[in-house]
Amino acid sequence: MKNYSWEILYMGFFLPGLFSLTFFIEGIYKIHKHENGVVTLILGTLFLIGLGIFYAVIMPK
């Protein structure tokens, strides 16, 4: 793996990862409470998948 600064890793992957996990978990919580949370769950899942693809393309092993 190339040498990337911690700021790039933090801003590029850690913060968006927390944001997408928040969407995902909020969707699960809303579905559990029988509210409308399917859209939030789908957005969180898509964002996590996109972040994983971005990580695989930008930082190959």
PDB file of C-alpha atoms in Angstrom:
ATOM      1  CA  MET A   1       0.000   0.000   0.000  1.00  0.00           C
ATOM      2  CA  LYS A   2       1.226   3.471  -0.805  1.00  0.00           C
ATOM      3  CA  ASN A   3       2.087   5.942   1.917  1.00  0.00           C
ATOM      4  CA  TYR A   4      -0.925   8.193   2.400  1.00  0.00           C
ATOM      5  CA  SER A   5      -1.155  10.832   5.073  1.00  0.00           C
ATOM      6  CA  TRP A   6      -3.499  10.214   7.977  1.00  0.00           C
ATOM      7  CA  GLU A   7      -5.556  13.276   7.063  1.00  0.00           C
ATOM      8  CA  ILE A   8      -6.500  11.773   3.699  1.00  0.00           C
ATOM      9  CA  LEU A   9      -7.417   8.464   5.292  1.00  0.00           C
ATOM     10  CA  TYR A  10      -9.420  10.205   8.004  1.00  0.00           C
ATOM     11  CA  MET A  11     -11.320  12.591   5.730  1.00  0.00           C
ATOM     12  CA  GLY A  12     -11.668  10.175   2.840  1.00  0.00           C
ATOM     13  CA  PHE A  13     -12.690   6.968   4.571  1.00  0.00           C
ATOM     14  CA  PHE A  14     -13.261   7.243   8.308  1.00  0.00           C
ATOM     15  CA  LEU A  15     -15.727  10.144   8.349  1.00  0.00           C
ATOM     16  CA  PRO A  16     -17.766   8.951   5.338  1.00  0.00           C
ATOM     17  CA  GLY A  17     -17.730   5.462   6.838  1.00  0.00           C
ATOM     18  CA  LEU A  18     -19.227   6.748  10.073  1.00  0.00           C
ATOM     19  CA  PHE A  19     -21.786   8.756   8.111  1.00  0.00           C
ATOM     20  CA  SER A  20     -22.876   5.734   6.091  1.00  0.00           C
ATOM     21  CA  LEU A  21     -23.000   3.501   9.167  1.00  0.00           C
ATOM     22  CA  THR A  22     -25.212   6.103  10.833  1.00  0.00           C
ATOM     23  CA  PHE A  23     -27.607   5.965   7.871  1.00  0.00           C
ATOM     24  CA  PHE A  24     -27.572   2.169   7.884  1.00  0.00           C
ATOM     25  CA  ILE A  25     -28.183   1.817  11.626  1.00  0.00           C
ATOM     26  CA  GLU A  26     -30.856   4.533  11.620  1.00  0.00           C
ATOM     27  CA  GLY A  27     -32.669   2.625   8.865  1.00  0.00           C
ATOM     28  CA  ILE A  28     -32.568  -0.581  10.904  1.00  0.00           C
ATOM     29  CA  TYR A  29     -33.815   1.311  13.969  1.00  0.00           C
ATOM     30  CA  LYS A  30     -36.718   2.866  12.053  1.00  0.00           C
ATOM     31  CA  ILE A  31     -37.700  -0.472  10.528  1.00  0.00           C
ATOM     32  CA  HIS A  32     -37.588  -2.051  13.993  1.00  0.00           C
ATOM     33  CA  LYS A  33     -39.913   0.689  15.304  1.00  0.00           C
ATOM     34  CA  HIS A  34     -42.292   0.089  12.339  1.00  0.00           C
ATOM     35  CA  GLU A  35     -41.548   3.476  10.799  1.00  0.00           C
ATOM     36  CA  ASN A  36     -40.531   4.293   7.234  1.00  0.00           C
ATOM     37  CA  GLY A  37     -36.812   3.468   7.250  1.00  0.00           C
ATOM     38  CA  VAL A  38     -36.299   1.431   4.098  1.00  0.00           C
ATOM     39  CA  VAL A  39     -35.009   4.396   2.078  1.00  0.00           C
ATOM     40  CA  THR A  40     -32.487   5.300   4.775  1.00  0.00           C
ATOM     41  CA  LEU A  41     -31.334   1.694   4.990  1.00  0.00           C
ATOM     42  CA  ILE A  42     -30.894   1.486   1.210  1.00  0.00           C
ATOM     43  CA  LEU A  43     -29.000   4.800   1.067  1.00  0.00           C
ATOM     44  CA  GLY A  44     -26.689   3.720   3.874  1.00  0.00           C
ATOM     45  CA  THR A  45     -26.035   0.385   2.181  1.00  0.00           C
ATOM     46  CA  LEU A  46     -25.320   2.015  -1.182  1.00  0.00           C
ATOM     47  CA  PHE A  47     -23.008   4.531   0.449  1.00  0.00           C
ATOM     48  CA  LEU A  48     -21.099   1.740   2.229  1.00  0.00           C
ATOM     49  CA  ILE A  49     -20.764  -0.195  -1.028  1.00  0.00           C
ATOM     50  CA  GLY A  50     -19.586   2.931  -2.849  1.00  0.00           C
ATOM     51  CA  LEU A  51     -17.049   3.629  -0.132  1.00  0.00           C
ATOM     52  CA  GLY A  52     -15.754   0.061  -0.397  1.00  0.00           C
ATOM     53  CA  ILE A  53     -15.398   0.329  -4.171  1.00  0.00           C
ATOM     54  CA  PHE A  54     -13.665   3.692  -3.807  1.00  0.00           C
ATOM     55  CA  TYR A  55     -11.274   2.177  -1.274  1.00  0.00           C
ATOM     56  CA  ALA A  56     -10.530  -0.778  -3.593  1.00  0.00           C
ATOM     57  CA  VAL A  57      -9.813   1.503  -6.569  1.00  0.00           C
ATOM     58  CA  ILE A  58      -7.837   4.254  -4.837  1.00  0.00           C
ATOM     59  CA  MET A  59      -5.741   2.071  -2.543  1.00  0.00           C
ATOM     60  CA  PRO A  60      -4.975  -1.222  -4.270  1.00  0.00           C
ATOM     61  CA  LYS A  61      -2.878  -3.748  -2.417  1.00  0.00           C
TER      62      LYS A  61
END
